[in-house]
Coordinates of C-alpha atoms in Angstrom, one line a residue:
M27 CA 86.7 90.7 101.7
I28 CA 87.5 87.1 103.2
S29 CA 90.1 85.6 105.1
P30 CA 91.0 82.0 105.1
L31 CA 89.2 80.5 108.3
P32 CA 91.6 79.6 111.3
N33 CA 92.6 76.7 112.1
H34 CA 90.4 75.1 114.7
P35 CA 92.6 75.9 117.9
T36 CA 93.4 71.9 119.1
G37 CA 95.2 71.1 115.9
Y38 CA 92.2 69.5 113.3
T39 CA 90.4 70.8 110.7
P40 CA 86.9 71.4 110.5
S41 CA 85.0 69.9 107.9
K42 CA 81.6 68.3 106.7
R43 CA 82.3 65.3 107.8
E44 CA 81.4 61.4 108.0
E45 CA 80.3 60.6 111.9
C46 CA 80.6 56.7 112.7
G47 CA 78.6 53.8 111.3
V48 CA 77.0 50.9 113.7
F49 CA 76.3 47.3 112.7
G50 CA 75.4 44.4 114.9
V51 CA 73.9 40.4 113.6
Y52 CA 73.0 37.5 116.5
G53 CA 72.1 34.1 115.5
H54 CA 75.1 34.1 112.9
A55 CA 78.0 31.0 112.9
E56 CA 79.6 33.7 110.8
A57 CA 79.2 36.3 113.3
A58 CA 82.0 38.3 113.1
K59 CA 83.1 38.0 109.5
L60 CA 79.2 40.2 109.1
A61 CA 80.2 42.7 110.6
Y62 CA 83.7 43.2 109.0
F63 CA 81.4 43.4 105.8
G64 CA 79.0 45.3 107.2
L65 CA 81.9 48.0 108.2
Y66 CA 83.3 48.0 105.2
A67 CA 80.0 48.8 103.6
L68 CA 78.9 51.0 105.9
Q69 CA 83.1 52.8 105.9
H70 CA 81.6 56.3 104.4
R71 CA 80.6 57.4 108.0
G72 CA 83.9 57.2 109.8
Q73 CA 87.7 55.9 108.6
E74 CA 89.7 56.7 112.2
S75 CA 89.6 52.9 114.2
A76 CA 87.7 50.0 113.9
G77 CA 86.3 47.8 115.9
I78 CA 84.2 44.3 116.5
T79 CA 83.7 42.0 119.7
S80 CA 82.3 39.0 119.3
S81 CA 80.3 36.1 122.0
D82 CA 79.8 32.4 122.1
G83 CA 77.5 32.8 125.0
C84 CA 80.1 32.8 127.8
Q85 CA 83.3 34.1 126.7
I86 CA 84.0 37.9 125.2
Y87 CA 86.2 39.1 122.1
D88 CA 87.0 42.6 121.2
Y89 CA 89.3 43.7 118.9
K90 CA 89.4 47.3 117.8
H91 CA 92.3 49.8 116.3
M92 CA 93.3 52.9 114.5
G93 CA 92.3 52.5 110.9
L94 CA 90.2 51.1 108.6
V95 CA 88.2 48.4 108.2
Y96 CA 90.5 46.5 106.3
E97 CA 93.9 47.8 107.6
V98 CA 92.8 46.9 111.4
F99 CA 91.2 43.1 110.7
K100 CA 93.2 40.5 109.0
E101 CA 91.3 36.8 108.9
E102 CA 93.4 34.8 111.0
T103 CA 92.2 38.8 113.1
L104 CA 88.5 37.7 113.0
K105 CA 88.8 34.0 113.8
E106 CA 89.5 35.2 117.2
L107 CA 86.2 36.6 117.2
K108 CA 84.9 33.6 118.6
G109 CA 80.0 33.1 118.1
D110 CA 77.4 33.7 116.8
L111 CA 77.0 37.3 118.5
A112 CA 78.9 40.6 117.1
I113 CA 78.6 44.2 116.7
G114 CA 80.5 46.0 115.5
H115 CA 81.7 49.7 114.5
V116 CA 83.9 52.7 112.7
R117 CA 84.6 56.2 113.4
Y118 CA 84.8 59.6 113.2
S119 CA 85.0 61.2 115.9
T120 CA 82.7 64.1 116.6
T121 CA 83.1 63.8 120.7
G122 CA 86.5 63.1 122.0
A123 CA 89.5 63.0 119.9
S124 CA 90.7 60.3 117.5
R125 CA 92.7 57.9 119.6
L126 CA 92.2 54.2 120.3
A127 CA 91.2 54.4 124.1
N128 CA 88.2 56.4 122.6
A129 CA 87.7 53.6 119.6
Q130 CA 85.4 51.6 119.9
P131 CA 82.9 49.0 120.6
F132 CA 83.6 50.5 124.6
V133 CA 83.7 47.4 126.7
V134 CA 82.9 47.0 130.4
L135 CA 82.8 43.7 132.9
H136 CA 79.6 45.3 135.8
K137 CA 79.4 42.3 138.2
G138 CA 79.9 39.3 135.5
E139 CA 78.2 41.1 133.0
Y140 CA 79.5 42.5 129.8
Y141 CA 78.2 45.2 128.0
C142 CA 79.3 46.3 125.0
M143 CA 77.8 49.1 123.2
A144 CA 78.5 51.3 119.4
H145 CA 77.3 54.4 119.5
N146 CA 76.7 56.7 116.6
G147 CA 75.5 60.1 117.1
N148 CA 76.1 62.6 120.0
L149 CA 75.2 63.6 123.9
V150 CA 74.0 67.2 124.5
N151 CA 73.6 66.5 128.5
A152 CA 76.5 63.9 129.0
A153 CA 79.5 66.5 129.9
S154 CA 77.0 67.8 132.3
I155 CA 76.2 64.0 133.4
R156 CA 79.9 63.2 133.0
R157 CA 80.9 65.2 135.5
E158 CA 77.9 64.6 138.6
L159 CA 79.4 60.7 137.8
E160 CA 82.7 61.7 138.7
R161 CA 81.6 63.6 141.3
E162 CA 80.2 60.6 143.6
G163 CA 83.4 58.6 142.1
T164 CA 82.8 57.4 138.7
I165 CA 86.3 57.1 136.8
F166 CA 85.8 57.3 133.6
Q167 CA 88.7 55.2 130.3
S168 CA 88.1 57.2 127.8
T169 CA 86.3 60.8 126.9
M170 CA 83.6 59.8 125.3
D171 CA 80.2 60.1 125.6
T172 CA 79.4 57.6 124.9
E173 CA 80.8 56.3 128.7
V174 CA 78.7 58.4 129.6
I175 CA 75.9 55.7 129.0
V176 CA 77.9 52.6 130.3
H177 CA 78.1 54.6 134.1
L178 CA 73.8 55.3 133.2
L179 CA 74.0 51.8 131.7
A180 CA 75.1 50.2 135.6
R181 CA 73.7 52.2 137.7
N182 CA 71.0 51.4 137.8
L183 CA 70.3 47.0 136.5
G184 CA 69.1 46.4 140.0
Y185 CA 65.8 46.7 138.0
G186 CA 66.7 44.6 135.5
L187 CA 67.7 45.2 131.9
E188 CA 65.2 46.2 130.6
E189 CA 64.3 49.1 132.8
A190 CA 68.2 49.2 133.0
L191 CA 68.4 50.5 129.2
A192 CA 65.2 53.0 129.7
R193 CA 66.6 54.9 132.5
A194 CA 70.3 55.0 131.3
L195 CA 68.7 56.1 127.5
G196 CA 66.4 58.0 129.3
R197 CA 69.3 60.5 130.7
V198 CA 71.0 61.6 128.3
Q199 CA 69.8 64.4 125.4
G200 CA 70.9 64.3 121.7
A201 CA 71.3 62.4 119.2
F202 CA 71.9 58.3 119.4
S203 CA 71.9 55.2 117.5
I204 CA 73.1 51.9 119.5
V205 CA 73.5 48.0 119.0
M206 CA 75.0 46.7 121.9
C207 CA 75.8 42.9 123.9
T208 CA 76.0 41.2 127.0
R209 CA 77.0 38.2 125.8
D210 CA 74.0 36.3 125.2
K211 CA 71.7 39.7 123.5
L212 CA 71.8 41.8 120.5
I213 CA 70.1 45.2 121.7
G214 CA 69.5 48.1 119.5
A215 CA 68.0 51.5 120.6
R216 CA 67.5 55.1 118.8
D217 CA 67.1 58.3 120.2
P218 CA 63.8 59.3 120.6
R219 CA 63.1 61.9 117.3
G220 CA 65.8 59.7 115.7
F221 CA 68.0 61.4 114.2
R222 CA 70.7 59.5 113.2
P223 CA 69.4 56.0 110.8
L224 CA 69.5 52.6 112.5
C225 CA 67.8 49.0 110.1
L226 CA 66.4 46.0 111.6
G227 CA 67.5 43.2 108.6
E228 CA 67.0 39.2 109.0
L229 CA 69.5 36.7 107.1
N230 CA 68.5 32.7 107.4
G231 CA 67.2 33.3 110.3
A232 CA 69.5 35.5 111.7
Y233 CA 69.3 39.3 113.4
V234 CA 71.7 42.0 111.9
L235 CA 71.5 44.9 112.4
S236 CA 72.7 48.7 110.6
S237 CA 73.3 51.9 110.1
E238 CA 72.0 51.9 106.9
T239 CA 70.9 49.4 104.1
C240 CA 73.3 49.5 102.0
A241 CA 75.7 46.9 105.2
L242 CA 72.4 44.3 104.2
D243 CA 72.7 44.5 100.4
L244 CA 76.2 43.7 101.3
I245 CA 75.7 40.4 103.3
E246 CA 72.0 39.0 101.1
A247 CA 70.2 40.4 104.4
T248 CA 66.6 41.1 103.8
Y249 CA 66.2 44.8 105.2
I250 CA 62.8 43.8 107.4
R251 CA 62.3 48.1 108.6
D252 CA 63.1 51.2 110.7
V253 CA 64.1 50.3 114.1
E254 CA 61.8 53.2 115.3
P255 CA 62.4 56.7 117.4
G256 CA 62.1 56.0 120.8
E257 CA 62.0 52.8 120.1
I258 CA 64.6 49.8 120.8
V259 CA 64.6 46.5 120.1
I260 CA 66.0 43.3 122.6
I261 CA 66.9 39.6 120.4
D262 CA 68.4 36.5 122.3
R263 CA 67.5 33.1 122.1
N264 CA 63.8 33.3 122.5
G265 CA 62.7 35.5 119.3
L266 CA 63.2 39.8 118.9
R267 CA 61.1 42.1 121.4
S268 CA 60.6 45.8 121.7
F269 CA 59.1 48.3 123.4
K270 CA 58.9 52.3 123.9
P271 CA 59.4 53.5 127.1
F272 CA 60.1 57.3 125.8
E273 CA 57.6 60.1 125.2
R274 CA 56.9 60.5 122.2
V275 CA 57.5 63.3 120.1
R276 CA 58.3 65.3 116.4
P277 CA 60.7 63.3 115.1
A278 CA 64.2 65.0 113.5
H279 CA 65.9 63.1 111.1
C280 CA 69.0 64.5 109.9
I281 CA 68.0 65.6 106.4
F282 CA 71.5 66.3 106.0
E283 CA 72.3 62.1 105.5
F284 CA 71.0 62.4 103.0
I285 CA 72.1 65.7 101.1
Y286 CA 76.0 64.1 102.1
F287 CA 76.5 61.3 104.6
A288 CA 74.0 58.8 103.6
R289 CA 75.4 56.0 100.6
P290 CA 73.5 56.4 97.8
D291 CA 72.1 53.0 97.7
S292 CA 71.2 53.2 100.8
I293 CA 67.7 53.8 101.9
I294 CA 67.2 56.3 105.2
F295 CA 64.5 57.2 106.7
G296 CA 61.7 55.2 104.2
Q297 CA 63.7 57.3 101.3
N298 CA 66.4 56.3 99.5
V299 CA 69.7 58.3 99.3
Y300 CA 70.5 58.0 95.2
A301 CA 66.9 58.9 94.6
F302 CA 66.4 62.2 96.5
R303 CA 69.6 64.1 96.2
K304 CA 68.6 63.4 91.8
R305 CA 65.5 65.5 93.0
L306 CA 67.9 68.1 95.1
G307 CA 69.1 68.8 91.5
H308 CA 65.9 69.0 89.7
L309 CA 65.1 71.7 91.8
M310 CA 67.9 73.5 91.7
A311 CA 68.1 73.9 88.3
R312 CA 63.9 75.1 88.4
E313 CA 65.7 77.7 91.7
N314 CA 68.1 78.8 89.0
H315 CA 70.6 77.9 86.4
P316 CA 73.3 80.9 85.0
D317 CA 73.5 79.7 80.9
A318 CA 76.9 77.5 80.7
D319 CA 78.3 74.8 78.9
L320 CA 78.5 71.9 80.4
V321 CA 77.8 70.5 83.8
M322 CA 80.5 68.7 86.0
P323 CA 80.5 67.7 90.3
F324 CA 83.5 67.6 92.5
P325 CA 83.4 63.8 92.3
D326 CA 81.9 61.8 94.2
S327 CA 79.5 64.3 96.5
G328 CA 78.0 66.0 93.6
N329 CA 77.3 63.5 92.0
Y330 CA 73.6 62.5 91.6
A331 CA 72.6 66.1 92.8
A332 CA 74.3 66.8 88.7
L333 CA 72.9 64.5 87.4
G334 CA 69.3 65.7 88.1
F335 CA 70.6 69.5 87.8
A336 CA 71.8 68.1 83.7
E337 CA 68.2 66.8 83.4
E338 CA 66.1 69.4 83.7
S339 CA 68.5 72.5 82.4
R340 CA 69.2 69.8 79.6
I341 CA 72.6 71.4 79.1
P342 CA 75.0 68.9 78.5
L343 CA 76.6 67.3 81.6
E344 CA 80.5 66.0 81.5
M345 CA 83.3 64.4 84.3
G346 CA 85.2 67.8 84.1
V347 CA 87.9 66.4 86.7
I348 CA 88.6 62.9 87.5
R349 CA 88.9 61.1 91.3
N350 CA 91.6 59.7 92.1
H351 CA 90.2 56.8 93.7
Y352 CA 93.5 55.5 94.9
V353 CA 95.0 57.6 97.3
G354 CA 95.6 56.4 100.3
R355 CA 95.2 58.3 103.8
T356 CA 99.6 58.9 104.2
F357 CA 101.7 59.5 101.1
I358 CA 104.8 61.3 101.0
Q359 CA 104.2 64.6 102.0
P360 CA 104.9 66.8 99.1
S361 CA 107.8 70.4 99.3
Q362 CA 106.6 74.3 99.7
T363 CA 106.6 74.8 96.2
M364 CA 104.3 71.6 94.9
R365 CA 101.1 74.3 96.0
D366 CA 97.1 72.6 96.7
F367 CA 99.1 68.5 96.4
G368 CA 96.2 67.7 99.2
V369 CA 93.7 68.6 97.1
R370 CA 95.2 68.3 93.6
I371 CA 96.0 64.2 94.5
K372 CA 92.5 63.3 94.7
L373 CA 90.9 65.7 92.0
N374 CA 92.4 66.5 88.5
P375 CA 90.6 68.8 85.6
V376 CA 90.3 67.2 82.1
R377 CA 91.5 70.7 80.3
E378 CA 90.0 69.1 76.9
I379 CA 86.8 69.8 78.5
L380 CA 86.9 72.9 80.1
K381 CA 89.3 75.0 77.9
G382 CA 86.9 77.9 76.8
K383 CA 84.3 77.1 78.1
R384 CA 81.3 78.1 80.2
V385 CA 81.0 75.7 83.7
V386 CA 78.3 75.1 86.3
I387 CA 79.7 73.0 89.8
V388 CA 76.9 71.7 91.1
E389 CA 78.0 70.8 95.1
D390 CA 76.7 69.3 98.0
S391 CA 77.6 72.4 100.1
I392 CA 80.4 74.2 101.3
I393 CA 81.4 74.4 105.3
R394 CA 84.6 76.2 105.3
G395 CA 85.0 76.9 101.4
T396 CA 88.5 76.7 101.7
T397 CA 89.2 74.0 100.3
T398 CA 86.4 75.0 97.5
R399 CA 88.6 77.4 96.7
T400 CA 91.7 75.5 94.9
R401 CA 89.1 73.1 93.3
I402 CA 88.3 75.9 92.3
K403 CA 91.7 77.9 91.1
T404 CA 92.7 74.2 89.2
L405 CA 89.5 74.4 86.9
R406 CA 90.5 78.1 86.4
E407 CA 94.1 77.3 85.7
A408 CA 92.8 74.6 83.3
G409 CA 91.0 77.1 81.8
A410 CA 87.4 77.5 82.6
R411 CA 86.6 81.0 80.8
E412 CA 83.0 81.0 83.7
V413 CA 82.9 78.5 86.9
H414 CA 79.4 79.8 88.4
M415 CA 77.8 76.8 91.3
V416 CA 74.4 75.3 92.3
V417 CA 74.5 74.1 96.0
S418 CA 72.0 71.5 96.5
C419 CA 71.2 72.8 100.5
P420 CA 70.9 76.2 101.7
P421 CA 73.8 77.6 103.7
H422 CA 75.7 76.0 106.6
K423 CA 74.9 78.7 109.3
H424 CA 73.9 77.1 112.0
P425 CA 77.2 74.5 113.8
C426 CA 75.3 70.9 114.5
P427 CA 75.5 69.6 118.3
Y428 CA 74.0 66.1 117.3
G429 CA 77.0 64.2 115.5
I430 CA 78.4 66.3 112.4
D431 CA 81.5 67.8 112.6
F432 CA 81.5 71.4 112.2
S433 CA 80.3 72.3 115.8
T434 CA 80.9 76.6 116.0
K435 CA 80.1 79.0 114.4
G436 CA 83.4 80.1 113.0
E437 CA 83.4 76.8 111.6
L438 CA 81.3 77.8 109.0
I439 CA 81.4 80.6 106.3
A440 CA 78.3 81.6 106.0
A441 CA 77.8 82.6 109.9
Q442 CA 80.0 84.8 109.0
H443 CA 79.5 86.0 105.4
S444 CA 77.1 87.0 102.8
V445 CA 76.6 84.7 99.9
E446 CA 78.3 87.4 97.6
E447 CA 81.0 87.4 99.6
I448 CA 81.6 83.7 99.2
R449 CA 81.4 84.2 95.9
D450 CA 84.1 86.5 96.0
F451 CA 86.0 84.7 98.1
I452 CA 86.1 81.0 96.2
G453 CA 86.5 82.6 92.9
L454 CA 83.0 81.9 91.6
D455 CA 81.6 84.3 88.2
S456 CA 78.2 83.0 90.6
L457 CA 77.0 80.9 93.4
S458 CA 73.0 79.9 94.4
Y459 CA 71.9 77.6 97.7
L460 CA 68.6 75.7 97.1
S461 CA 66.8 77.1 99.1
L462 CA 64.4 75.3 102.4
E463 CA 62.1 76.0 101.0
G464 CA 63.4 73.6 97.6
L465 CA 65.2 71.4 100.2
L466 CA 61.8 70.3 102.0
Q467 CA 60.3 69.3 98.4
G468 CA 63.3 67.4 97.9
A469 CA 62.6 65.3 101.3
Q470 CA 58.8 65.2 99.5
A471 CA 57.8 66.9 103.3
P472 CA 55.6 69.7 104.1
L473 CA 57.5 73.1 105.0
E474 CA 55.6 73.5 108.5
A475 CA 55.7 70.2 110.7
H476 CA 58.2 68.0 108.9
P477 CA 59.8 65.1 110.3
Y478 CA 63.2 66.5 110.1
C479 CA 66.5 68.6 111.4
V480 CA 67.2 71.4 109.7
A481 CA 68.8 72.9 112.6
C482 CA 72.0 73.4 110.6
F483 CA 70.6 75.6 108.4
N484 CA 67.7 77.4 110.3
G485 CA 68.8 77.3 114.1
D486 CA 65.4 75.7 115.0
Y487 CA 67.6 73.0 117.2
P488 CA 65.4 70.3 118.2
V489 CA 67.0 69.3 121.3
A490 CA 68.1 72.4 123.0
F491 CA 72.0 72.7 124.1
T492 CA 74.6 74.3 126.1
E493 CA 77.5 76.7 124.4
E494 CA 80.2 74.2 126.7
F495 CA 79.2 71.8 124.1
R496 CA 82.1 71.0 121.3
K497 CA 84.1 67.7 119.8
D498 CA 86.8 68.3 122.5
C499 CA 84.2 69.4 125.7
F500 CA 86.1 65.9 127.8
E501 CA 89.2 66.3 126.6
S502 CA 88.7 69.3 129.8
L503 CA 86.9 67.8 131.8

């Protein structure tokens, strides 16, 4: 019998949280406003804080705060962010606590020049580098791994900006998709394995960098190409130049970006996310589908795989639960007697559809299982006769050090329990996961030598990391 997993010692509840979104604009009169809309489109990647830094060529303007993009920025705030160059960041903390000092972009002034950085990803050797720098007298302002890059950059600027970038980014290991700026330059960089997405676009002669193409679509920019793994691009009044200073290695794109993180209308790693998730649904139905009266997702993450599953299995698709899209981050807290309120305020079952039916739930993943367990309980209470679940990826058995908020095995139910034990804990009649072979088939990739990181499923880490790495590792240094 499985007991509910304990809360994390730092007090936060681990889950398949989004990480961060980055955005940049060069050469547009309303750069800050475009950055605002870009961050708005990337809000799904981080909801803890938002920030924009702009430049008019002489002065840097910076504003960031805790909260959602629309909460942080008002019209009058955007008017103060002057210039034709801007970068922005939305954050979910995967390294460092959730507080204003850790909000990005991170801005420093060094020898008369500003260096402003927005980072998506995790650096697995940042703790050891930070200790080294602190022994030599470096003072840190935050508990983010991002700040390590800024200090390494400053130490190498005597070699020139390009060489300094190459040396600084060459020291760090792990995942980084970075958008940064000086007073007159926009810079984009991606780690050699390309864990996280970063793309390049164009809008009426202005250049745009973004975590996902959905942000380009919102501002009507044209997608040019992805920033390639190991590539650094520098954009200024002379145009765009690119260089690749790192040794070429096999790419390791995070496959969980497709399964959960990215917006379905984005193109990442060369593929449309919507079509990818729908293919996974088809493959799940081919591998295993129980006899049932209806297929339904838990909105919104399972929607597109559910479409594919219903098509392949020829079982009718229904929306058996309705999502309340207007739930804010804070609301009047329920009393102790209002059990499972946090789940029910977001998703409410449609009793008339569920009563007496055999239901197949399509879910994108199961991390801890506690939320899923509560949701299944509500379906039973609504009258569902049988509840089966199919999951559009293999079981998560290994922690992710590259930017997903499950950094220890203790947070993963599948790391400690069999599929049958998870089934019984959640309260299902049956539970099946898509195989790793099926997932890679959905990615249209070969089983061997594929360009994806699947370490959270099979423990095959493309970049080694130490056991000391965890979300709060800098809080105790």
